[in-house]
Amino acid sequence: MSHSDTLEALAAAGIAAPVKPLLSVEGLTRVYGKRIGCADVSFDLWPGEVLAIVGESGSGKTTLLNCISSRLTPTCGTVHYRMRDGATADIYKMAEAERRYLMRTDWGFVHQNPIDGLRMTVSAGANVGERLMAVGNRHYGNIRNTAIEWLSRVEIDEDRVDDQPRTFSGGMRQRLQIARNLVTEPRLVFMDEPTGGLDVSVQARLLDLLRGLVSDLGLAVIVVTHDLAVARLLSDRMIVMKEGRVIEAGLTDRVLDDPRAPYTQLLVSSILQV
Ligand SMILES: Nc1ncnc2c1ncn2[C@@H]1O[C@H](COP(=O)(O)OP(=O)(O)OP(=O)(O)O)[C@@H](O)[C@H]1O
Protein backbone atom coordinates (compact mmCIF):
# COMPACT_ATOMS: atom_id res chain seq x y z
CA MET A 1 0.00 0.00 0.00
CA SER A 2 1.43 3.39 -0.93
CA HIS A 3 1.86 6.25 1.49
CA SER A 4 -0.96 8.23 -0.14
CA ASP A 5 -3.30 5.20 0.02
CA THR A 6 -2.56 4.94 3.72
CA LEU A 7 -3.26 8.61 4.34
CA GLU A 8 -6.50 8.33 2.39
CA ALA A 9 -7.51 5.27 4.40
CA LEU A 10 -6.75 7.04 7.65
CA ALA A 11 -8.72 10.12 6.65
CA ALA A 12 -11.71 7.93 5.75
CA ALA A 13 -11.44 6.20 9.15
CA GLY A 14 -11.42 9.60 10.87
CA ILE A 15 -7.86 9.13 12.15
CA ALA A 16 -5.69 12.22 11.95
CA ALA A 17 -2.41 11.19 10.33
CA PRO A 18 0.66 11.97 12.44
CA VAL A 19 3.86 13.05 10.79
CA LYS A 20 5.50 9.65 11.01
CA PRO A 21 4.13 6.11 11.12
CA LEU A 22 4.59 3.99 14.23
CA LEU A 23 5.93 1.11 12.17
CA SER A 24 7.27 0.90 8.62
CA VAL A 25 7.76 -2.44 6.95
CA GLU A 26 9.76 -2.39 3.75
CA GLY A 27 10.39 -5.26 1.35
CA LEU A 28 10.11 -7.88 4.08
CA THR A 29 10.95 -11.33 2.78
CA ARG A 30 11.52 -14.66 4.48
CA VAL A 31 12.37 -17.84 2.64
CA TYR A 32 12.70 -21.32 4.07
CA GLY A 33 15.19 -22.93 1.71
CA LYS A 34 13.38 -22.80 -1.63
CA ARG A 35 9.98 -22.22 -0.06
CA ILE A 36 8.62 -18.68 0.26
CA GLY A 37 7.31 -17.73 3.68
CA CYS A 38 6.54 -14.13 2.77
CA ALA A 39 7.86 -12.00 -0.07
CA ASP A 40 8.43 -8.30 -0.53
CA VAL A 41 5.83 -7.06 1.96
CA SER A 42 5.71 -3.31 2.59
CA PHE A 43 3.28 -1.20 4.59
CA ASP A 44 3.09 1.52 7.24
CA LEU A 45 1.14 1.28 10.48
CA TRP A 46 -0.04 4.42 12.22
CA PRO A 47 -0.54 4.93 15.97
CA GLY A 48 -3.90 3.59 17.08
CA GLU A 49 -4.52 1.76 13.83
CA VAL A 50 -5.67 -1.88 13.66
CA LEU A 51 -4.38 -3.80 10.67
CA ALA A 52 -5.56 -7.31 9.87
CA ILE A 53 -3.44 -9.75 7.88
CA VAL A 54 -5.74 -12.30 6.27
CA GLY A 55 -5.31 -15.22 3.92
CA GLU A 56 -5.79 -18.96 3.78
CA SER A 57 -3.62 -21.45 5.61
CA GLY A 58 -0.03 -21.37 4.36
CA SER A 59 -0.33 -17.89 2.80
CA GLY A 60 2.45 -16.52 5.01
CA LYS A 61 0.54 -14.64 7.72
CA THR A 62 2.40 -16.07 10.70
CA THR A 63 5.77 -15.81 8.97
CA LEU A 64 5.10 -12.14 8.29
CA LEU A 65 3.89 -11.44 11.84
CA ASN A 66 6.91 -13.16 13.33
CA CYS A 67 9.31 -11.24 11.07
CA ILE A 68 7.70 -7.91 11.96
CA SER A 69 7.73 -8.65 15.68
CA SER A 70 11.37 -9.78 15.56
CA ARG A 71 10.59 -13.35 16.55
CA LEU A 72 11.91 -14.61 13.22
CA THR A 73 14.80 -13.06 11.30
CA PRO A 74 13.78 -12.03 7.78
CA THR A 75 15.90 -13.01 4.79
CA CYS A 76 15.79 -9.37 3.66
CA GLY A 77 13.82 -6.19 4.19
CA THR A 78 13.55 -3.75 7.07
CA VAL A 79 11.23 -2.95 9.98
CA HIS A 80 11.46 0.54 11.44
CA TYR A 81 9.73 1.43 14.71
CA ARG A 82 9.15 4.85 16.19
CA MET A 83 10.27 4.67 19.81
CA ARG A 84 8.60 6.57 22.65
CA ASP A 85 11.23 9.31 22.44
CA GLY A 86 10.25 9.90 18.79
CA ALA A 87 13.42 8.41 17.32
CA THR A 88 13.01 5.79 14.62
CA ALA A 89 14.90 2.53 15.10
CA ASP A 90 15.62 -0.34 12.73
CA ILE A 91 14.59 -3.24 14.93
CA TYR A 92 17.07 -5.61 13.35
CA LYS A 93 19.95 -3.23 14.02
CA MET A 94 19.09 -2.76 17.71
CA ALA A 95 21.13 -4.37 20.43
CA GLU A 96 19.51 -7.63 21.51
CA ALA A 97 18.91 -6.29 25.05
CA GLU A 98 17.16 -3.20 23.72
CA ARG A 99 14.94 -5.28 21.44
CA ARG A 100 14.02 -7.59 24.29
CA TYR A 101 13.15 -4.61 26.48
CA LEU A 102 10.96 -3.22 23.71
CA MET A 103 9.18 -6.55 23.37
CA ARG A 104 8.53 -6.75 27.11
CA THR A 105 7.30 -3.20 27.51
CA ASP A 106 6.21 -1.25 24.44
CA TRP A 107 4.99 -4.27 22.49
CA GLY A 108 2.62 -7.09 23.29
CA PHE A 109 2.18 -10.44 21.62
CA VAL A 110 -1.06 -12.37 22.01
CA HIS A 111 -0.64 -15.97 20.91
CA GLN A 112 -3.41 -18.13 19.54
CA ASN A 113 -2.74 -20.66 22.27
CA PRO A 114 -2.63 -18.92 25.67
CA ILE A 115 -0.23 -21.57 26.95
CA ASP A 116 2.41 -19.99 24.69
CA GLY A 117 1.91 -16.57 26.24
CA LEU A 118 1.31 -17.37 29.92
CA ARG A 119 3.26 -18.98 32.71
CA MET A 120 0.92 -21.78 33.65
CA THR A 121 2.43 -22.58 37.04
CA VAL A 122 2.38 -19.12 38.58
CA SER A 123 -0.76 -17.30 39.73
CA ALA A 124 -2.95 -15.16 37.48
CA GLY A 125 -1.88 -12.11 39.51
CA ALA A 126 1.80 -12.93 39.02
CA ASN A 127 1.27 -13.42 35.29
CA VAL A 128 0.06 -9.83 35.08
CA GLY A 129 2.40 -8.44 37.75
CA GLU A 130 5.53 -9.82 36.09
CA ARG A 131 5.15 -7.45 33.15
CA LEU A 132 4.81 -4.52 35.56
CA MET A 133 8.04 -5.55 37.24
CA ALA A 134 9.69 -5.64 33.81
CA VAL A 135 8.99 -1.93 33.46
CA GLY A 136 10.44 -1.16 36.87
CA ASN A 137 7.51 -1.43 39.29
CA ARG A 138 8.71 -2.74 42.63
CA HIS A 139 5.91 -1.99 45.11
CA TYR A 140 4.17 -5.29 45.85
CA GLY A 141 0.88 -3.69 46.97
CA ASN A 142 0.63 -1.51 43.87
CA ILE A 143 1.51 -4.39 41.55
CA ARG A 144 -1.14 -6.60 43.13
CA ASN A 145 -3.78 -3.88 42.98
CA THR A 146 -3.05 -3.14 39.34
CA ALA A 147 -3.13 -6.86 38.53
CA ILE A 148 -6.55 -7.18 40.20
CA GLU A 149 -7.79 -4.12 38.35
CA TRP A 150 -6.69 -5.68 35.06
CA LEU A 151 -8.28 -9.02 35.89
CA SER A 152 -11.58 -7.26 36.32
CA ARG A 153 -11.05 -5.33 33.08
CA VAL A 154 -10.84 -8.67 31.28
CA GLU A 155 -13.83 -10.01 33.23
CA ILE A 156 -11.96 -12.38 35.55
CA ASP A 157 -13.23 -12.40 39.16
CA GLU A 158 -10.90 -10.83 41.68
CA ASP A 159 -11.04 -13.98 43.80
CA ARG A 160 -9.15 -15.89 41.06
CA VAL A 161 -6.04 -13.69 41.43
CA ASP A 162 -4.09 -16.36 43.31
CA ASP A 163 -5.19 -19.25 41.07
CA GLN A 164 -2.93 -20.64 38.39
CA PRO A 165 -4.10 -20.29 34.78
CA ARG A 166 -4.05 -24.06 34.37
CA THR A 167 -7.28 -24.01 36.43
CA PHE A 168 -8.90 -21.53 33.98
CA SER A 169 -11.11 -22.22 30.97
CA GLY A 170 -9.75 -21.51 27.45
CA GLY A 171 -11.60 -18.20 27.25
CA MET A 172 -10.36 -17.11 30.69
CA ARG A 173 -6.79 -18.02 29.79
CA GLN A 174 -7.01 -15.95 26.65
CA ARG A 175 -8.41 -12.99 28.62
CA LEU A 176 -5.59 -13.37 31.14
CA GLN A 177 -3.04 -13.40 28.32
CA ILE A 178 -4.58 -10.17 27.05
CA ALA A 179 -4.37 -8.57 30.51
CA ARG A 180 -0.72 -9.65 30.82
CA ASN A 181 0.03 -7.99 27.50
CA LEU A 182 -1.89 -4.79 28.02
CA VAL A 183 -0.99 -3.97 31.62
CA THR A 184 2.16 -2.09 30.60
CA GLU A 185 0.12 0.00 28.16
CA PRO A 186 2.09 -1.04 25.09
CA ARG A 187 1.76 1.03 21.96
CA LEU A 188 1.77 -1.92 19.58
CA VAL A 189 0.25 -5.37 20.04
CA PHE A 190 0.68 -8.31 17.72
CA MET A 191 -2.09 -10.92 17.75
CA ASP A 192 -1.92 -14.30 16.08
CA GLU A 193 -5.44 -15.72 15.65
CA PRO A 194 -6.48 -14.39 19.09
CA THR A 195 -9.90 -16.05 19.00
CA GLY A 196 -8.87 -19.24 17.21
CA GLY A 197 -9.64 -22.48 18.97
CA LEU A 198 -12.44 -21.03 21.12
CA ASP A 199 -16.17 -21.80 21.01
CA VAL A 200 -18.16 -19.44 18.82
CA SER A 201 -19.98 -17.82 21.77
CA VAL A 202 -16.69 -17.39 23.68
CA GLN A 203 -15.12 -15.93 20.53
CA ALA A 204 -17.86 -13.33 20.18
CA ARG A 205 -17.46 -12.18 23.79
CA LEU A 206 -13.69 -12.04 23.51
CA LEU A 207 -13.84 -10.05 20.29
CA ASP A 208 -16.18 -7.58 21.94
CA LEU A 209 -13.82 -7.22 24.87
CA LEU A 210 -10.78 -6.83 22.60
CA ARG A 211 -12.50 -4.22 20.50
CA GLY A 212 -13.35 -2.17 23.61
CA LEU A 213 -9.82 -2.39 25.03
CA VAL A 214 -8.14 -1.54 21.73
CA SER A 215 -10.30 1.53 21.35
CA ASP A 216 -10.05 2.64 25.02
CA LEU A 217 -6.26 2.31 25.04
CA GLY A 218 -5.75 3.66 21.51
CA LEU A 219 -3.62 0.64 20.68
CA ALA A 220 -2.00 -0.05 17.34
CA VAL A 221 -2.58 -3.71 16.51
CA ILE A 222 -1.47 -6.12 13.84
CA VAL A 223 -3.80 -9.10 13.94
CA VAL A 224 -3.38 -12.26 11.92
CA THR A 225 -6.58 -14.12 11.19
CA HIS A 226 -8.04 -16.46 8.61
CA ASP A 227 -11.48 -15.35 9.83
CA LEU A 228 -12.84 -12.42 7.82
CA ALA A 229 -15.47 -11.76 10.51
CA VAL A 230 -12.65 -11.11 13.01
CA ALA A 231 -10.99 -8.76 10.51
CA ARG A 232 -14.30 -6.95 9.94
CA LEU A 233 -14.94 -6.47 13.66
CA LEU A 234 -11.47 -5.48 14.77
CA SER A 235 -9.56 -3.85 11.95
CA ASP A 236 -9.49 -0.48 10.20
CA ARG A 237 -7.40 -1.74 7.32
CA MET A 238 -6.43 -5.13 6.02
CA ILE A 239 -3.96 -6.83 3.77
CA VAL A 240 -4.78 -10.04 1.96
CA MET A 241 -1.97 -12.55 1.43
CA LYS A 242 -1.60 -15.39 -1.02
CA GLU A 243 1.48 -17.55 -1.45
CA GLY A 244 3.53 -15.18 0.69
CA ARG A 245 2.63 -12.02 -1.20
CA VAL A 246 0.21 -9.17 -0.54
CA ILE A 247 -2.40 -9.33 -3.26
CA GLU A 248 -4.80 -6.71 -1.95
CA ALA A 249 -4.73 -3.99 0.69
CA GLY A 250 -7.12 -1.28 1.77
CA LEU A 251 -9.75 -0.19 4.24
CA THR A 252 -11.39 -3.26 5.75
CA ASP A 253 -14.92 -2.33 4.72
CA ARG A 254 -13.80 -1.54 1.19
CA VAL A 255 -11.89 -4.80 0.79
CA LEU A 256 -14.73 -6.90 2.19
CA ASP A 257 -17.59 -5.07 0.44
CA ASP A 258 -15.83 -4.49 -2.85
CA PRO A 259 -12.93 -6.94 -3.20
CA ARG A 260 -10.84 -6.24 -6.29
CA ALA A 261 -8.46 -9.18 -6.56
CA PRO A 262 -10.15 -12.37 -7.83
CA TYR A 263 -8.64 -14.29 -4.91
CA THR A 264 -10.15 -11.87 -2.37
CA GLN A 265 -13.49 -12.13 -4.18
CA LEU A 266 -13.29 -15.89 -3.78
CA LEU A 267 -12.39 -15.62 -0.08
CA VAL A 268 -15.26 -13.23 0.60
CA SER A 269 -17.82 -15.19 -1.41
CA SER A 270 -16.84 -18.48 0.24
CA ILE A 271 -17.61 -16.92 3.62
CA LEU A 272 -20.91 -15.47 2.47
CA GLN A 273 -22.03 -18.86 1.19
CA VAL A 274 -21.49 -20.57 4.56
N1 LIG B 1 9.72 -23.50 9.78
C1 LIG B 1 9.36 -23.63 8.52
N2 LIG B 1 10.13 -24.36 7.67
C2 LIG B 1 9.80 -24.48 6.35
N3 LIG B 1 8.71 -23.91 5.79
C3 LIG B 1 7.91 -23.19 6.58
C4 LIG B 1 8.19 -23.00 7.98
N4 LIG B 1 7.23 -22.22 8.51
C5 LIG B 1 6.37 -21.92 7.50
N5 LIG B 1 6.79 -22.49 6.34
C6 LIG B 1 6.15 -22.37 5.02
O1 LIG B 1 5.95 -21.00 4.73
C7 LIG B 1 4.69 -20.81 4.12
C8 LIG B 1 3.88 -19.80 4.95
O2 LIG B 1 3.56 -20.42 6.21
P1 LIG B 1 2.87 -19.62 7.41
O3 LIG B 1 2.80 -20.51 8.59
O4 LIG B 1 3.52 -18.30 7.56
O5 LIG B 1 1.40 -19.40 6.80
P2 LIG B 1 0.05 -19.01 7.56
O6 LIG B 1 -0.73 -18.18 6.58
O7 LIG B 1 0.34 -18.41 8.87
O8 LIG B 1 -0.64 -20.42 7.74
P3 LIG B 1 -1.60 -20.92 8.95
O9 LIG B 1 -2.81 -20.04 8.93
O10 LIG B 1 -1.90 -22.34 8.58
O11 LIG B 1 -0.80 -20.79 10.22
C9 LIG B 1 4.05 -22.17 3.98
O12 LIG B 1 4.32 -22.65 2.69
C10 LIG B 1 4.76 -22.99 5.03
O13 LIG B 1 4.82 -24.35 4.64
Short mmCIF file of N, CA, C and O and ligand atoms in Angstrom, two decimals, residues 32 35-37 55-64 193, ligand 1:
data_model
loop_
_atom_site.label_atom_id
_atom_site.label_comp_id
_atom_site.label_asym_id
_atom_site.label_seq_id
_atom_site.Cartn_x
_atom_site.Cartn_y
_atom_site.Cartn_z
N TYR A 32 12.27 -20.11 3.36
CA TYR A 32 12.70 -21.32 4.07
C TYR A 32 13.30 -22.22 2.99
O TYR A 32 12.54 -22.90 2.29
N ARG A 35 11.39 -22.57 -0.28
CA ARG A 35 9.98 -22.22 -0.06
C ARG A 35 9.86 -20.76 0.40
O ARG A 35 10.64 -20.30 1.21
N ILE A 36 8.85 -20.08 -0.15
CA ILE A 36 8.62 -18.68 0.26
C ILE A 36 7.72 -18.66 1.49
O ILE A 36 6.65 -19.26 1.48
N GLY A 37 8.17 -17.97 2.52
CA GLY A 37 7.31 -17.73 3.68
C GLY A 37 6.49 -16.48 3.43
O GLY A 37 5.27 -16.52 3.37
N GLY A 55 -5.72 -14.33 5.01
CA GLY A 55 -5.31 -15.22 3.92
C GLY A 55 -5.51 -16.65 4.38
O GLY A 55 -5.62 -16.92 5.58
N GLU A 56 -5.54 -17.56 3.41
CA GLU A 56 -5.79 -18.96 3.78
C GLU A 56 -4.56 -19.56 4.45
O GLU A 56 -3.48 -18.94 4.50
N SER A 57 -4.72 -20.76 4.94
CA SER A 57 -3.62 -21.45 5.61
C SER A 57 -2.42 -21.58 4.67
O SER A 57 -2.58 -21.91 3.48
N GLY A 58 -1.25 -21.24 5.17
CA GLY A 58 -0.03 -21.37 4.36
C GLY A 58 0.27 -20.14 3.52
O GLY A 58 1.24 -20.12 2.76
N SER A 59 -0.54 -19.07 3.65
CA SER A 59 -0.33 -17.89 2.80
C SER A 59 0.80 -16.99 3.32
O SER A 59 1.19 -16.04 2.65
N GLY A 60 1.29 -17.28 4.52
CA GLY A 60 2.45 -16.52 5.01
C GLY A 60 2.15 -15.55 6.13
O GLY A 60 3.03 -14.76 6.52
N LYS A 61 0.95 -15.61 6.69
CA LYS A 61 0.54 -14.64 7.72
C LYS A 61 1.44 -14.71 8.96
O LYS A 61 1.95 -13.70 9.44
N THR A 62 1.62 -15.92 9.47
CA THR A 62 2.40 -16.07 10.70
C THR A 62 3.87 -15.73 10.45
O THR A 62 4.51 -15.09 11.29
N THR A 63 4.39 -16.14 9.30
CA THR A 63 5.77 -15.81 8.97
C THR A 63 5.95 -14.29 8.99
O THR A 63 6.90 -13.77 9.59
N LEU A 64 5.02 -13.60 8.35
CA LEU A 64 5.10 -12.14 8.29
C LEU A 64 5.02 -11.53 9.69
O LEU A 64 5.85 -10.69 10.06
N GLU A 193 -4.18 -14.98 15.50
CA GLU A 193 -5.44 -15.72 15.65
C GLU A 193 -5.93 -15.68 17.11
O GLU A 193 -6.09 -16.74 17.74
N1 LIG B 1 9.72 -23.50 9.78
C1 LIG B 1 9.36 -23.63 8.52
N2 LIG B 1 10.13 -24.36 7.67
C2 LIG B 1 9.80 -24.48 6.35
N3 LIG B 1 8.71 -23.91 5.79
C3 LIG B 1 7.91 -23.19 6.58
C4 LIG B 1 8.19 -23.00 7.98
N4 LIG B 1 7.23 -22.22 8.51
C5 LIG B 1 6.37 -21.92 7.50
N5 LIG B 1 6.79 -22.49 6.34
C6 LIG B 1 6.15 -22.37 5.02
O1 LIG B 1 5.95 -21.00 4.73
C7 LIG B 1 4.69 -20.81 4.12
C8 LIG B 1 3.88 -19.80 4.95
O2 LIG B 1 3.56 -20.42 6.21
P1 LIG B 1 2.87 -19.62 7.41
O3 LIG B 1 2.80 -20.51 8.59
O4 LIG B 1 3.52 -18.30 7.56
O5 LIG B 1 1.40 -19.40 6.80
P2 LIG B 1 0.05 -19.01 7.56
O6 LIG B 1 -0.73 -18.18 6.58
O7 LIG B 1 0.34 -18.41 8.87
O8 LIG B 1 -0.64 -20.42 7.74
P3 LIG B 1 -1.60 -20.92 8.95
O9 LIG B 1 -2.81 -20.04 8.93
O10 LIG B 1 -1.90 -22.34 8.58
O11 LIG B 1 -0.80 -20.79 10.22
C9 LIG B 1 4.05 -22.17 3.98
O12 LIG B 1 4.32 -22.65 2.69
C10 LIG B 1 4.76 -22.99 5.03
O13 LIG B 1 4.82 -24.35 4.64
#
